[in-house]
PDB file of C-alpha atoms in Angstrom:
ATOM      1  CA  MET A 207      44.622  92.571  72.512  1.00 89.00           C
ATOM      2  CA  GLN A 208      44.531  92.817  68.738  1.00 93.00           C
ATOM      3  CA  ILE A 209      46.597  90.745  66.321  1.00 96.00           C
ATOM      4  CA  ALA A 210      47.456  91.059  62.637  1.00 96.00           C
ATOM      5  CA  PHE A 211      49.832  88.992  60.536  1.00 97.00           C
ATOM      6  CA  LYS A 212      50.950  88.289  57.001  1.00 97.00           C
ATOM      7  CA  SER A 213      53.380  85.958  55.262  1.00 98.00           C
ATOM      8  CA  ASP A 214      54.649  86.932  51.808  1.00 97.00           C
ATOM      9  CA  ARG A 215      56.744  85.033  49.266  1.00 96.00           C
ATOM     10  CA  GLY A 216      58.994  88.040  48.629  1.00 96.00           C
ATOM     11  CA  LYS A 217      60.555  88.836  45.264  1.00 96.00           C
ATOM     12  CA  ASN A 218      63.290  86.216  45.048  1.00 92.00           C
ATOM     13  CA  ARG A 219      61.696  82.902  46.094  1.00 91.00           C
ATOM     14  CA  ALA A 220      59.602  80.481  44.043  1.00 90.00           C
ATOM     15  CA  ILE A 221      57.632  79.316  47.097  1.00 93.00           C
ATOM     16  CA  ASN A 222      56.914  80.569  50.596  1.00 96.00           C
ATOM     17  CA  GLN A 223      58.539  78.390  53.255  1.00 96.00           C
ATOM     18  CA  ASP A 224      57.405  80.618  56.146  1.00 98.00           C
ATOM     19  CA  TYR A 225      54.248  79.924  58.144  1.00 98.00           C
ATOM     20  CA  VAL A 226      52.435  81.962  60.790  1.00 98.00           C
ATOM     21  CA  SER A 227      49.264  81.629  62.816  1.00 98.00           C
ATOM     22  CA  TYR A 228      47.472  82.428  66.063  1.00 95.00           C
ATOM     23  CA  PHE A 229      45.576  80.128  68.434  1.00 97.00           C
ATOM     24  CA  VAL A 230      43.297  80.471  71.482  1.00 96.00           C
ATOM     25  CA  ASN A 231      42.930  77.733  74.104  1.00 96.00           C
ATOM     26  CA  GLU A 232      40.055  76.697  76.391  1.00 94.00           C
ATOM     27  CA  ALA A 233      40.945  79.469  78.858  1.00 95.00           C
ATOM     28  CA  GLN A 234      41.016  82.100  76.066  1.00 94.00           C
ATOM     29  CA  GLN A 235      44.806  82.352  76.378  1.00 96.00           C
ATOM     30  CA  SER A 236      46.688  83.223  73.189  1.00 96.00           C
ATOM     31  CA  LEU A 237      49.573  81.552  71.344  1.00 98.00           C
ATOM     32  CA  MET A 238      51.308  83.164  68.339  1.00 98.00           C
ATOM     33  CA  ILE A 239      53.826  81.281  66.179  1.00 99.00           C
ATOM     34  CA  VAL A 240      56.171  82.101  63.290  1.00 99.00           C
ATOM     35  CA  CYS A 241      58.209  79.388  61.544  1.00 98.00           C
ATOM     36  CA  ASP A 242      60.737  79.781  58.712  1.00 98.00           C
ATOM     37  CA  GLY A 243      61.297  76.456  56.969  1.00 97.00           C
ATOM     38  CA  MET A 244      64.405  75.173  55.261  1.00 94.00           C
ATOM     39  CA  GLY A 245      65.187  72.238  53.026  1.00 84.00           C
ATOM     40  CA  GLY A 246      64.827  71.188  49.411  1.00 71.00           C
ATOM     41  CA  HIS A 247      61.873  71.892  47.142  1.00 64.00           C
ATOM     42  CA  LYS A 248      58.661  71.666  49.191  1.00 75.00           C
ATOM     43  CA  ALA A 249      60.496  70.359  52.278  1.00 93.00           C
ATOM     44  CA  GLY A 250      60.879  73.692  54.074  1.00 95.00           C
ATOM     45  CA  ASP A 251      57.229  74.626  53.768  1.00 95.00           C
ATOM     46  CA  VAL A 252      56.221  71.191  55.089  1.00 97.00           C
ATOM     47  CA  ALA A 253      58.430  71.673  58.167  1.00 98.00           C
ATOM     48  CA  SER A 254      57.200  75.196  58.903  1.00 98.00           C
ATOM     49  CA  GLU A 255      53.536  74.280  58.510  1.00 97.00           C
ATOM     50  CA  MET A 256      54.010  71.247  60.761  1.00 98.00           C
ATOM     51  CA  GLY A 257      55.723  73.407  63.367  1.00 98.00           C
ATOM     52  CA  VAL A 258      52.835  75.854  63.517  1.00 98.00           C
ATOM     53  CA  SER A 259      49.879  73.508  63.041  1.00 98.00           C
ATOM     54  CA  HIS A 260      50.925  70.748  65.460  1.00 98.00           C
ATOM     55  CA  LEU A 261      51.871  73.150  68.260  1.00 99.00           C
ATOM     56  CA  GLY A 262      48.687  75.133  67.660  1.00 98.00           C
ATOM     57  CA  ALA A 263      46.497  72.024  67.720  1.00 98.00           C
ATOM     58  CA  ALA A 264      47.960  70.982  71.077  1.00 98.00           C
ATOM     59  CA  TRP A 265      47.415  74.493  72.438  1.00 98.00           C
ATOM     60  CA  LYS A 266      43.664  74.459  71.783  1.00 95.00           C
ATOM     61  CA  GLY A 267      43.025  71.880  74.501  1.00 94.00           C
ATOM     62  CA  SER A 268      45.265  73.490  77.126  1.00 96.00           C
ATOM     63  CA  ARG A 269      44.853  75.959  79.993  1.00 96.00           C
ATOM     64  CA  PHE A 270      47.410  77.498  82.340  1.00 97.00           C
ATOM     65  CA  THR A 271      47.445  79.207  85.729  1.00 95.00           C
ATOM     66  CA  ASN A 272      51.037  80.500  85.758  1.00 95.00           C
ATOM     67  CA  SER A 273      54.113  81.090  83.606  1.00 96.00           C
ATOM     68  CA  GLU A 274      56.075  78.125  85.013  1.00 97.00           C
ATOM     69  CA  GLU A 275      53.336  75.712  83.967  1.00 97.00           C
ATOM     70  CA  LEU A 276      53.195  77.318  80.529  1.00 98.00           C
ATOM     71  CA  SER A 277      56.974  77.177  80.092  1.00 98.00           C
ATOM     72  CA  ARG A 278      57.013  73.454  80.875  1.00 98.00           C
ATOM     73  CA  TRP A 279      54.209  72.895  78.371  1.00 98.00           C
ATOM     74  CA  LEU A 280      56.071  74.769  75.635  1.00 98.00           C
ATOM     75  CA  ILE A 281      59.273  72.791  76.174  1.00 98.00           C
ATOM     76  CA  ALA A 282      57.455  69.435  76.154  1.00 98.00           C
ATOM     77  CA  ASN A 283      55.259  70.174  73.156  1.00 99.00           C
ATOM     78  CA  ILE A 284      57.939  71.821  71.025  1.00 99.00           C
ATOM     79  CA  GLN A 285      60.062  68.727  71.653  1.00 98.00           C
ATOM     80  CA  ARG A 286      57.133  66.564  70.532  1.00 98.00           C
ATOM     81  CA  VAL A 287      56.710  68.633  67.355  1.00 99.00           C
ATOM     82  CA  ASN A 288      60.461  68.385  66.753  1.00 98.00           C
ATOM     83  CA  ASP A 289      60.216  64.588  66.892  1.00 98.00           C
ATOM     84  CA  LEU A 290      57.275  64.570  64.457  1.00 98.00           C
ATOM     85  CA  ILE A 291      59.128  66.694  61.900  1.00 98.00           C
ATOM     86  CA  PHE A 292      62.323  64.685  62.266  1.00 97.00           C
ATOM     87  CA  GLN A 293      60.497  61.374  61.868  1.00 97.00           C
ATOM     88  CA  LYS A 294      58.671  62.601  58.765  1.00 97.00           C
ATOM     89  CA  SER A 295      61.996  63.614  57.214  1.00 96.00           C
ATOM     90  CA  LEU A 296      63.213  60.044  57.794  1.00 96.00           C
ATOM     91  CA  ASP A 297      60.046  58.498  56.346  1.00 96.00           C
ATOM     92  CA  TYR A 298      60.044  60.475  53.082  1.00 95.00           C
ATOM     93  CA  SER A 299      63.232  60.827  51.045  1.00 93.00           C
ATOM     94  CA  ASP A 300      62.071  64.055  49.388  1.00 93.00           C
ATOM     95  CA  LEU A 301      61.789  65.634  52.863  1.00 95.00           C
ATOM     96  CA  ASP A 302      65.235  64.518  54.024  1.00 93.00           C
ATOM     97  CA  GLY A 303      67.032  67.221  56.003  1.00 92.00           C
ATOM     98  CA  MET A 304      64.052  69.532  56.377  1.00 96.00           C
ATOM     99  CA  GLY A 305      63.770  71.770  59.404  1.00 97.00           C
ATOM    100  CA  THR A 306      62.428  75.106  60.543  1.00 98.00           C
ATOM    101  CA  THR A 307      63.001  77.979  62.908  1.00 98.00           C
ATOM    102  CA  LEU A 308      60.332  78.625  65.511  1.00 99.00           C
ATOM    103  CA  VAL A 309      59.485  81.658  67.577  1.00 99.00           C
ATOM    104  CA  ALA A 310      56.345  81.456  69.694  1.00 99.00           C
ATOM    105  CA  ALA A 311      54.765  83.822  72.199  1.00 99.00           C
ATOM    106  CA  ALA A 312      52.086  82.817  74.699  1.00 98.00           C
ATOM    107  CA  ILE A 313      50.133  84.892  77.192  1.00 94.00           C
ATOM    108  CA  VAL A 314      49.227  83.889  80.744  1.00 94.00           C
ATOM    109  CA  GLY A 315      47.878  86.552  83.078  1.00 91.00           C
ATOM    110  CA  LYS A 316      50.061  89.638  82.773  1.00 91.00           C
ATOM    111  CA  GLU A 317      53.088  87.759  81.450  1.00 94.00           C
ATOM    112  CA  ILE A 318      54.294  86.781  78.020  1.00 97.00           C
ATOM    113  CA  ILE A 319      56.376  83.633  77.541  1.00 98.00           C
ATOM    114  CA  ILE A 320      58.561  83.388  74.436  1.00 99.00           C
ATOM    115  CA  ALA A 321      60.100  80.217  73.005  1.00 99.00           C
ATOM    116  CA  ASN A 322      62.800  80.425  70.353  1.00 99.00           C
ATOM    117  CA  ILE A 323      64.838  78.131  68.088  1.00 98.00           C
ATOM    118  CA  GLY A 324      66.746  79.581  65.127  1.00 97.00           C
ATOM    119  CA  ASP A 325      66.897  83.142  63.822  1.00 96.00           C
ATOM    120  CA  SER A 326      63.263  84.198  63.618  1.00 98.00           C
ATOM    121  CA  ARG A 327      62.837  86.958  66.170  1.00 98.00           C
ATOM    122  CA  ALA A 328      60.603  88.378  68.884  1.00 99.00           C
ATOM    123  CA  TYR A 329      60.699  92.095  69.668  1.00 99.00           C
ATOM    124  CA  VAL A 330      58.787  94.265  72.124  1.00 98.00           C
ATOM    125  CA  PHE A 331      57.924  97.834  71.166  1.00 98.00           C
ATOM    126  CA  ARG A 332      57.456  99.803  74.408  1.00 96.00           C
ATOM    127  CA  ASN A 333      57.437 103.564  74.937  1.00 94.00           C
ATOM    128  CA  TYR A 334      58.372 104.058  71.264  1.00 95.00           C
ATOM    129  CA  LYS A 335      61.509 101.924  71.647  1.00 97.00           C
ATOM    130  CA  LEU A 336      62.126  98.551  69.992  1.00 98.00           C
ATOM    131  CA  ARG A 337      63.920  95.813  71.939  1.00 97.00           C
ATOM    132  CA  GLN A 338      64.920  92.408  70.589  1.00 97.00           C
ATOM    133  CA  ILE A 339      63.920  89.717  73.093  1.00 97.00           C
ATOM    134  CA  THR A 340      65.266  86.605  71.389  1.00 98.00           C
ATOM    135  CA  GLU A 341      68.839  85.732  70.498  1.00 96.00           C
ATOM    136  CA  ASP A 342      69.628  84.461  67.001  1.00 95.00           C
ATOM    137  CA  HIS A 343      70.886  80.884  66.932  1.00 95.00           C
ATOM    138  CA  SER A 344      73.150  81.470  63.956  1.00 88.00           C
ATOM    139  CA  LEU A 345      76.808  81.139  63.093  1.00 88.00           C
ATOM    140  CA  VAL A 346      77.267  84.857  62.502  1.00 86.00           C
ATOM    141  CA  ASN A 347      75.777  85.644  65.908  1.00 82.00           C
ATOM    142  CA  GLU A 348      78.393  83.357  67.468  1.00 86.00           C
ATOM    143  CA  PHE A 349      81.036  85.308  65.534  1.00 84.00           C
ATOM    144  CA  ILE A 350      79.590  88.583  66.860  1.00 83.00           C
ATOM    145  CA  LYS A 351      79.594  87.335  70.471  1.00 86.00           C
ATOM    146  CA  SER A 352      83.214  86.180  70.168  1.00 86.00           C
ATOM    147  CA  GLY A 353      84.254  89.536  68.700  1.00 83.00           C
ATOM    148  CA  GLU A 354      85.334  88.082  65.352  1.00 83.00           C
ATOM    149  CA  ILE A 355      82.978  90.336  63.385  1.00 82.00           C
ATOM    150  CA  THR A 356      80.778  93.375  64.043  1.00 78.00           C
ATOM    151  CA  PRO A 357      76.976  93.402  63.688  1.00 77.00           C
ATOM    152  CA  GLU A 358      77.449  95.522  60.574  1.00 72.00           C
ATOM    153  CA  GLU A 359      79.812  92.953  59.051  1.00 73.00           C
ATOM    154  CA  ALA A 360      77.316  90.207  59.869  1.00 72.00           C
ATOM    155  CA  GLN A 361      74.745  91.781  57.554  1.00 74.00           C
ATOM    156  CA  HIS A 362      76.793  90.782  54.499  1.00 74.00           C
ATOM    157  CA  HIS A 363      78.647  87.741  55.810  1.00 76.00           C
ATOM    158  CA  PRO A 364      78.722  84.803  53.328  1.00 70.00           C
ATOM    159  CA  ARG A 365      77.710  82.352  56.084  1.00 76.00           C
ATOM    160  CA  LYS A 366      74.890  84.500  57.362  1.00 74.00           C
ATOM    161  CA  ASN A 367      72.167  81.921  56.780  1.00 79.00           C
ATOM    162  CA  ILE A 368      73.796  79.052  58.705  1.00 88.00           C
ATOM    163  CA  LEU A 369      71.823  78.183  61.849  1.00 94.00           C
ATOM    164  CA  THR A 370      73.261  76.640  65.007  1.00 95.00           C
ATOM    165  CA  ARG A 371      69.830  75.435  66.161  1.00 96.00           C
ATOM    166  CA  SER A 372      66.663  74.485  64.300  1.00 97.00           C
ATOM    167  CA  LEU A 373      63.519  72.431  64.779  1.00 98.00           C
ATOM    168  CA  GLY A 374      63.214  68.975  63.236  1.00 97.00           C
ATOM    169  CA  VAL A 375      66.786  68.268  62.131  1.00 95.00           C
ATOM    170  CA  SER A 376      67.725  65.912  64.993  1.00 95.00           C
ATOM    171  CA  ARG A 377      66.229  64.281  68.085  1.00 94.00           C
ATOM    172  CA  LYS A 378      68.195  66.585  70.378  1.00 94.00           C
ATOM    173  CA  LEU A 379      66.702  70.035  70.876  1.00 96.00           C
ATOM    174  CA  ASP A 380      67.740  73.110  72.859  1.00 96.00           C
ATOM    175  CA  ILE A 381      64.962  75.679  73.336  1.00 98.00           C
ATOM    176  CA  ASP A 382      65.318  79.214  74.691  1.00 98.00           C
ATOM    177  CA  ILE A 383      62.435  80.177  77.014  1.00 98.00           C
ATOM    178  CA  MET A 384      61.997  83.754  78.234  1.00 97.00           C
ATOM    179  CA  ALA A 385      59.339  85.367  80.447  1.00 96.00           C
ATOM    180  CA  MET A 386      58.581  89.062  80.713  1.00 95.00           C
ATOM    181  CA  PRO A 387      55.786  91.196  82.169  1.00 94.00           C
ATOM    182  CA  LEU A 388      53.292  92.820  79.853  1.00 92.00           C
ATOM    183  CA  VAL A 389      52.785  96.560  80.139  1.00 92.00           C
ATOM    184  CA  GLN A 390      49.728  98.442  78.920  1.00 90.00           C
ATOM    185  CA  GLY A 391      50.420  99.686  75.389  1.00 92.00           C
ATOM    186  CA  ASP A 392      53.121  97.110  74.561  1.00 95.00           C
ATOM    187  CA  MET A 393      53.356  95.832  71.008  1.00 97.00           C
ATOM    188  CA  LEU A 394      54.859  92.432  70.221  1.00 98.00           C
ATOM    189  CA  LEU A 395      56.556  91.736  66.888  1.00 99.00           C
ATOM    190  CA  LEU A 396      57.315  88.203  65.700  1.00 99.00           C
ATOM    191  CA  CYS A 397      59.072  87.949  62.343  1.00 99.00           C
ATOM    192  CA  SER A 398      61.203  85.827  60.054  1.00 98.00           C
ATOM    193  CA  ASP A 399      64.613  86.990  58.867  1.00 96.00           C
ATOM    194  CA  GLY A 400      63.056  88.027  55.571  1.00 97.00           C
ATOM    195  CA  LEU A 401      62.055  91.198  57.421  1.00 98.00           C
ATOM    196  CA  THR A 402      65.149  91.794  59.545  1.00 96.00           C
ATOM    197  CA  ASN A 403      67.597  91.129  56.701  1.00 94.00           C
ATOM    198  CA  MET A 404      65.896  93.863  54.679  1.00 95.00           C
ATOM    199  CA  MET A 405      65.154  96.410  57.429  1.00 96.00           C
ATOM    200  CA  ASP A 406      67.247  97.421  60.423  1.00 94.00           C
ATOM    201  CA  ASP A 407      65.799  98.052  63.884  1.00 96.00           C
ATOM    202  CA  GLU A 408      65.598 101.814  63.344  1.00 97.00           C
ATOM    203  CA  GLU A 409      63.565 101.400  60.159  1.00 98.00           C
ATOM    204  CA  ILE A 410      61.204  98.978  61.903  1.00 98.00           C
ATOM    205  CA  THR A 411      60.882 101.386  64.841  1.00 98.00           C
ATOM    206  CA  GLN A 412      59.900 104.266  62.573  1.00 98.00           C
ATOM    207  CA  MET A 413      57.200 102.143  60.954  1.00 97.00           C
ATOM    208  CA  LEU A 414      55.776 101.045  64.315  1.00 97.00           C
ATOM    209  CA  LYS A 415      55.598 104.674  65.451  1.00 96.00           C
ATOM    210  CA  GLU A 416      53.205 105.508  62.615  1.00 95.00           C
ATOM    211  CA  TRP A 417      49.595 106.170  63.586  1.00 92.00           C
ATOM    212  CA  LEU A 418      48.152 103.377  61.462  1.00 95.00           C
ATOM    213  CA  PRO A 419      45.746 100.502  62.107  1.00 94.00           C
ATOM    214  CA  LEU A 420      47.576  97.348  63.136  1.00 96.00           C
ATOM    215  CA  GLU A 421      46.961  95.515  59.860  1.00 95.00           C
ATOM    216  CA  GLU A 422      48.321  98.484  57.893  1.00 96.00           C
ATOM    217  CA  LYS A 423      51.511  98.432  59.967  1.00 98.00           C
ATOM    218  CA  VAL A 424      51.939  94.757  59.078  1.00 98.00           C
ATOM    219  CA  LEU A 425      51.357  95.444  55.383  1.00 97.00           C
ATOM    220  CA  SER A 426      53.731  98.411  55.458  1.00 98.00           C
ATOM    221  CA  LEU A 427      56.533  96.351  57.023  1.00 98.00           C
ATOM    222  CA  VAL A 428      56.115  93.628  54.398  1.00 98.00           C
ATOM    223  CA  ASP A 429      55.987  96.214  51.602  1.00 98.00           C
ATOM    224  CA  LYS A 430      59.130  97.965  52.859  1.00 98.00           C
ATOM    225  CA  ALA A 431      61.021  94.670  53.030  1.00 98.00           C
ATOM    226  CA  ASN A 432      59.988  93.948  49.448  1.00 98.00           C
ATOM    227  CA  GLU A 433      60.988  97.438  48.347  1.00 98.00           C
ATOM    228  CA  ALA A 434      64.427  96.836  49.899  1.00 97.00           C
ATOM    229  CA  GLY A 435      64.857  93.754  47.725  1.00 96.00           C
ATOM    230  CA  GLY A 436      62.526  91.095  49.102  1.00 96.00           C
ATOM    231  CA  LEU A 437      65.331  88.528  48.943  1.00 93.00           C
ATOM    232  CA  ASP A 438      63.555  85.994  51.163  1.00 95.00           C
ATOM    233  CA  ASN A 439      60.079  85.105  52.372  1.00 97.00           C
ATOM    234  CA  ILE A 440      58.766  87.803  54.710  1.00 98.00           C
ATOM    235  CA  THR A 441      56.558  87.087  57.721  1.00 98.00           C
ATOM    236  CA  VAL A 442      55.325  89.665  60.221  1.00 99.00           C
ATOM    237  CA  LEU A 443      53.002  89.270  63.213  1.00 98.00           C
ATOM    238  CA  LEU A 444      52.035  92.214  65.413  1.00 98.00           C
ATOM    239  CA  ALA A 445      50.089  91.976  68.681  1.00 97.00           C
ATOM    240  CA  ASP A 446      48.888  95.181  70.325  1.00 96.00           C
ATOM    241  CA  PHE A 447      48.329  94.840  74.079  1.00 91.00           C
ATOM    242  CA  THR A 448      45.788  97.452  75.046  1.00 79.00           C
ATOM    243  CA  ASP A 449      42.572  97.448  77.061  1.00 64.00           C
ATOM    244  CA  ARG A 450      40.360  97.286  73.993  1.00 53.00           C
ATOM    245  CA  GLU A 451      38.936  93.891  73.104  1.00 52.00           C
ATOM    246  CA  GLY A 452      39.556  92.412  69.709  1.00 48.00           C
ATOM    247  CA  GLU A 453      39.916  89.263  67.684  1.00 47.00           C
ATOM    248  CA  PRO A 454      42.643  89.084  65.034  1.00 47.00           C
ATOM    249  CA  VAL A 455      41.836  92.011  62.795  1.00 45.00           C
ATOM    250  CA  TRP A 456      43.664  90.710  59.735  1.00 53.00           C
ATOM    251  CA  ARG A 457      45.421  87.505  58.812  1.00 58.00           C
ATOM    252  CA  GLN A 458      47.141  85.753  55.949  1.00 58.00           C
ATOM    253  CA  GLU A 459      49.061  82.624  56.851  1.00 60.00           C
ATOM    254  CA  ARG A 460      50.894  82.054  53.582  1.00 61.00           C
ATOM    255  CA  ASN A 461      51.007  83.867  50.253  1.00 56.00           C
TER     256      ASN A 461
END
């Protein structure tokens, strides 16, 4: 497996409230996390960094034998991180109301387990086809599911950025957990909505089809999102599941 990731401020934001990183535990099992923070000045980036760093720190001392054990760990530890973020927002008035999305992917054996809260996404690119694994926890996605609007109308909806779930905004938390088998040659994409609001699935697919090193694919996706307007922070993580060994080939957690 090889991993590359980058987080970019984009063209329209004063600070980057996204955060991304990658962790390996005692059993050499991998955890990848993307968070997209929200809140007032400096609050969103505090929430997103807490989401990634606290979950990652807990991961380093873990080991798992099966996907059920891993799923239980993710639920318990994401809840713990949620409580930490929420309590910090209560303790500091300038952090009041902060929160973050979270999408995390962990590997055990030949399975990948994905945890999701909010509208950051996980995709799998398999046999040159891109498939979204997570479901957006957003108001416009509820409108789409009820038939009130089309996916095309959602792209420009005035309430597009309203989330129905997020990490750290209350004690109560509802986490989506999904498990799927890994297939030789799969590529995993984790990203914030700064990518998917600027590029549609077909544009992302065409970029992933390019015969480029993994880190160049990441850079190209970020560059294309910026060329399309760069209206938000942009975070992209790619993991290539092949037989070749490899540490993360390129990383930048926040820019």
